[in-house]
Amino acid sequence: MLKKVSIAVFVSGGGTNLQALIDAQKNGILKSGNISIVISSNPAAYALKRAEQNGIPTYTVEKKQFQSQIDFENEISKILSSFYVDLIVLAGFMCILSEDFTSKYPKQIVNIHPSLIPSFCGKGYYGLRVHEAALKRGVKITGATVHFVNEIPDGGEIIYQKAVKIKKNDTPEILQKRVMEQAEQKILPLAVEKVCANIIKGRKNK
Ligand code: GRF
């Protein structure tokens, strides 16, 4: 059997998407990859607890502790190489990664975004702001997208999408929760498995 893809999950907050990946690994939905490490930009992220409870090594790399974006990213790259990471999953990671960094990992970084790209995405659309914008515009359907990360914010190739209906009395908070539960946590494990299986296929053909 070919070696599993080594996955690093980048987090900053609650880690429900990380949990979905851990659960998928346990129940065999994620079978071509293995979460080798969790990197958090926030020392207080609950996601770190979720990783520890599941025996996954964690690192905290706080941007404010570095003089520059380059130093911050170099520290991350150092950790990634020590765990032979093949795939990075941004699961609620609240830091921007520079083009210098993303270009080092072509088709090796995936992100989950809480809307149906190309709606409500790109610069400034993160967290609750995405859902506020969807409600303000009055769309009837929103959802989530898993995509590859390139130099354009939320602009890389789309891997998976799932739609979620907007309800009459939705607030940004209610909508965010429904999108997370009905879309993000469902499609992220499926998309990560798909990408890992392709990486393994690529290795076989070498
Ligand atoms: C999710 O809505 C994700 O799409 C966004 O931040 C939230 C992360 O939640 N970028 P969690 O940390 O996975 O619980």
Short mmCIF file of C-alpha atoms and ligand atoms in Angstrom, two decimals:
data_model
loop_
_atom_site.label_atom_id
_atom_site.label_comp_id
_atom_site.label_asym_id
_atom_site.label_seq_id
_atom_site.Cartn_x
_atom_site.Cartn_y
_atom_site.Cartn_z
CA MET A 1 0.00 0.00 0.00
CA LEU A 2 1.28 3.46 -0.85
CA LYS A 3 2.15 5.84 1.98
CA LYS A 4 -0.70 8.09 3.11
CA VAL A 5 -0.58 11.79 2.31
CA SER A 6 0.75 13.78 5.27
CA ILE A 7 -1.72 16.56 6.09
CA ALA A 8 -1.19 19.77 8.08
CA VAL A 9 -4.37 21.50 9.23
CA PHE A 10 -4.08 25.26 9.87
CA VAL A 11 -6.60 26.68 12.38
CA SER A 12 -7.33 29.83 14.39
CA GLY A 13 -10.61 29.17 16.19
CA GLY A 14 -13.12 26.60 17.33
CA GLY A 15 -11.93 23.85 15.04
CA THR A 16 -15.25 22.29 14.04
CA ASN A 17 -13.87 21.74 10.55
CA LEU A 18 -10.76 20.14 12.04
CA GLN A 19 -13.07 17.91 14.08
CA ALA A 20 -14.92 16.88 10.92
CA LEU A 21 -11.57 15.82 9.42
CA ILE A 22 -10.57 13.90 12.57
CA ASP A 23 -13.95 12.12 12.57
CA ALA A 24 -13.62 11.34 8.86
CA GLN A 25 -10.23 9.81 9.51
CA LYS A 26 -11.71 7.66 12.28
CA ASN A 27 -14.65 6.44 10.24
CA GLY A 28 -12.68 5.78 7.07
CA ILE A 29 -14.06 8.58 4.87
CA LEU A 30 -10.59 10.11 4.93
CA LYS A 31 -8.43 7.11 4.14
CA SER A 32 -5.76 8.35 1.73
CA GLY A 33 -4.38 10.98 4.10
CA ASN A 34 -3.36 11.31 7.72
CA ILE A 35 -3.43 14.49 9.83
CA SER A 36 0.20 14.72 10.97
CA ILE A 37 0.08 18.15 12.53
CA VAL A 38 -2.17 21.06 13.49
CA ILE A 39 -0.78 24.59 13.30
CA SER A 40 -2.67 27.42 15.01
CA SER A 41 -2.19 31.15 14.63
CA ASN A 42 -3.93 31.63 17.98
CA PRO A 43 -2.72 30.11 21.26
CA ALA A 44 -6.27 30.16 22.68
CA ALA A 45 -7.89 28.29 19.77
CA TYR A 46 -10.14 25.46 20.96
CA ALA A 47 -9.00 23.61 17.85
CA LEU A 48 -5.70 22.96 19.67
CA LYS A 49 -7.57 21.04 22.40
CA ARG A 50 -9.35 18.95 19.77
CA ALA A 51 -6.01 18.01 18.23
CA GLU A 52 -4.42 17.19 21.60
CA GLN A 53 -7.40 15.03 22.58
CA ASN A 54 -6.75 13.02 19.44
CA GLY A 55 -3.00 12.71 19.87
CA ILE A 56 -2.14 15.05 16.99
CA PRO A 57 1.00 17.20 17.49
CA THR A 58 0.27 20.94 17.63
CA TYR A 59 2.25 24.11 17.06
CA THR A 60 1.22 27.70 17.66
CA VAL A 61 2.75 30.25 15.32
CA GLU A 62 1.53 33.73 16.21
CA LYS A 63 2.07 36.37 13.58
CA LYS A 64 2.70 39.15 16.09
CA GLN A 65 5.76 37.32 17.40
CA PHE A 66 7.56 37.74 14.08
CA GLN A 67 9.14 40.83 12.57
CA SER A 68 7.75 40.18 9.11
CA GLN A 69 5.41 38.03 7.04
CA ILE A 70 8.48 36.27 5.62
CA ASP A 71 9.74 35.30 9.10
CA PHE A 72 6.25 34.11 10.07
CA GLU A 73 5.94 31.96 6.95
CA ASN A 74 9.51 30.65 7.23
CA GLU A 75 8.70 29.34 10.69
CA ILE A 76 5.59 27.60 9.29
CA SER A 77 7.59 26.13 6.39
CA LYS A 78 10.20 24.78 8.79
CA ILE A 79 7.53 22.91 10.77
CA LEU A 80 5.94 21.60 7.56
CA SER A 81 9.19 20.15 6.31
CA SER A 82 9.92 18.44 9.60
CA PHE A 83 6.59 16.60 9.27
CA TYR A 84 7.06 15.87 5.53
CA VAL A 85 3.74 17.58 4.86
CA ASP A 86 2.26 17.01 1.37
CA LEU A 87 -1.04 18.84 1.84
CA ILE A 88 -2.11 21.91 3.83
CA VAL A 89 -5.77 22.34 4.79
CA LEU A 90 -6.84 25.83 5.86
CA ALA A 91 -9.74 25.15 8.22
CA GLY A 92 -10.76 28.52 9.61
CA PHE A 93 -7.20 29.91 9.44
CA MET A 94 -7.52 33.66 9.91
CA CYS A 95 -4.13 34.76 8.52
CA ILE A 96 -3.35 35.71 4.95
CA LEU A 97 -0.57 33.71 3.32
CA SER A 98 1.65 35.53 0.85
CA GLU A 99 2.15 34.60 -2.78
CA ASP A 100 5.71 33.60 -1.85
CA PHE A 101 4.29 30.95 0.43
CA THR A 102 1.36 29.74 -1.69
CA SER A 103 3.53 29.43 -4.80
CA LYS A 104 5.76 26.97 -2.92
CA TYR A 105 2.80 24.59 -2.57
CA PRO A 106 0.95 24.53 -5.91
CA LYS A 107 -2.25 22.45 -5.64
CA GLN A 108 -1.12 21.47 -2.16
CA ILE A 109 -3.17 23.97 -0.17
CA VAL A 110 -6.96 23.75 0.14
CA ASN A 111 -9.31 26.18 1.85
CA ILE A 112 -12.91 26.03 2.98
CA HIS A 113 -14.91 29.19 2.31
CA PRO A 114 -18.43 29.72 3.68
CA SER A 115 -20.19 30.79 0.47
CA LEU A 116 -20.75 29.54 -3.05
CA ILE A 117 -17.72 31.04 -4.82
CA PRO A 118 -17.68 33.35 -6.82
CA SER A 119 -20.32 34.97 -4.59
CA PHE A 120 -19.24 36.72 -1.40
CA CYS A 121 -15.56 35.87 -1.58
CA GLY A 122 -12.19 37.54 -1.96
CA LYS A 123 -10.64 40.32 0.07
CA GLY A 124 -12.63 41.28 3.17
CA TYR A 125 -15.02 38.34 3.02
CA TYR A 126 -14.27 36.19 6.03
CA GLY A 127 -16.15 34.87 9.05
CA LEU A 128 -19.53 36.43 9.77
CA ARG A 129 -18.99 39.12 7.13
CA VAL A 130 -19.67 36.55 4.42
CA HIS A 131 -23.07 35.68 5.87
CA GLU A 132 -23.93 39.32 6.55
CA ALA A 133 -23.28 40.09 2.89
CA ALA A 134 -25.37 37.15 1.67
CA LEU A 135 -28.34 38.20 3.83
CA LYS A 136 -27.95 41.85 2.81
CA ARG A 137 -28.02 40.92 -0.87
CA GLY A 138 -31.10 38.80 -0.31
CA VAL A 139 -29.85 35.62 -1.99
CA LYS A 140 -32.05 32.59 -1.39
CA ILE A 141 -29.25 30.05 -1.53
CA THR A 142 -25.75 30.17 -0.12
CA GLY A 143 -23.36 27.36 0.85
CA ALA A 144 -19.72 26.45 1.12
CA THR A 145 -16.82 25.86 -1.25
CA VAL A 146 -13.59 23.91 -0.93
CA HIS A 147 -10.97 25.19 -3.34
CA PHE A 148 -7.26 25.12 -4.02
CA VAL A 149 -5.37 28.17 -2.81
CA ASN A 150 -3.37 30.26 -5.24
CA GLU A 151 -2.23 33.89 -5.27
CA ILE A 152 -5.78 35.22 -5.78
CA PRO A 153 -7.82 35.32 -2.54
CA ASP A 154 -10.51 32.60 -2.87
CA GLY A 155 -9.59 32.40 -6.56
CA GLY A 156 -8.12 28.91 -6.93
CA GLU A 157 -9.72 25.92 -8.63
CA ILE A 158 -12.97 24.75 -7.05
CA ILE A 159 -12.95 21.18 -5.69
CA TYR A 160 -16.35 20.81 -3.99
CA GLN A 161 -19.42 22.94 -3.32
CA LYS A 162 -22.64 22.43 -1.39
CA ALA A 163 -25.68 24.67 -1.31
CA VAL A 164 -27.65 25.67 1.78
CA LYS A 165 -31.07 27.38 1.73
CA ILE A 166 -31.52 30.71 3.43
CA LYS A 167 -34.53 30.90 5.76
CA LYS A 168 -36.78 33.86 6.50
CA ASN A 169 -35.59 34.70 9.99
CA ASP A 170 -31.89 33.98 9.48
CA THR A 171 -29.34 36.14 11.25
CA PRO A 172 -25.67 36.00 10.22
CA GLU A 173 -24.98 33.82 13.28
CA ILE A 174 -27.81 31.36 12.57
CA LEU A 175 -26.83 31.15 8.92
CA GLN A 176 -23.16 30.64 9.76
CA LYS A 177 -24.04 27.69 12.01
CA ARG A 178 -26.26 26.07 9.36
CA VAL A 179 -23.62 26.52 6.63
CA MET A 180 -20.97 25.01 8.90
CA GLU A 181 -23.09 22.01 9.86
CA GLN A 182 -24.83 21.32 6.57
CA ALA A 183 -22.08 22.21 4.13
CA GLU A 184 -18.56 22.91 5.46
CA GLN A 185 -18.29 19.89 7.74
CA LYS A 186 -19.76 17.63 5.06
CA ILE A 187 -17.70 18.64 2.04
CA LEU A 188 -14.31 19.35 3.62
CA PRO A 189 -13.55 15.67 4.42
CA LEU A 190 -14.80 14.58 0.98
CA ALA A 191 -12.68 17.16 -0.80
CA VAL A 192 -9.57 16.37 1.26
CA GLU A 193 -9.96 12.65 0.54
CA LYS A 194 -10.33 13.40 -3.17
CA VAL A 195 -7.18 15.53 -3.23
CA CYS A 196 -5.18 12.96 -1.21
CA ALA A 197 -6.25 10.11 -3.50
CA ASN A 198 -5.07 12.16 -6.50
CA ILE A 199 -1.72 12.90 -4.87
CA ILE A 200 -1.25 9.15 -4.31
CA LYS A 201 -2.26 8.46 -7.93
CA GLY A 202 0.36 11.02 -9.04
CA ARG A 203 3.03 9.26 -6.99
CA LYS A 204 2.19 5.91 -8.63
CA ASN A 205 2.70 7.38 -12.08
CA LYS A 206 6.15 8.74 -11.27
C1 GRF B 1 -15.76 28.52 9.23
O1 GRF B 1 -16.95 29.19 8.97
C2 GRF B 1 -14.83 28.70 8.06
O2 GRF B 1 -15.45 28.63 6.83
C3 GRF B 1 -14.34 30.09 8.34
O3 GRF B 1 -14.12 30.12 9.74
C4 GRF B 1 -14.99 29.17 10.36
C5 GRF B 1 -14.10 28.20 11.09
O4 GRF B 1 -14.74 27.45 11.99
N1 GRF B 1 -13.25 30.46 7.51
P1 GRF B 1 -13.98 26.32 12.79
O5 GRF B 1 -12.75 26.91 13.46
O6 GRF B 1 -13.62 25.19 11.85
O7 GRF B 1 -14.99 25.86 13.83
#
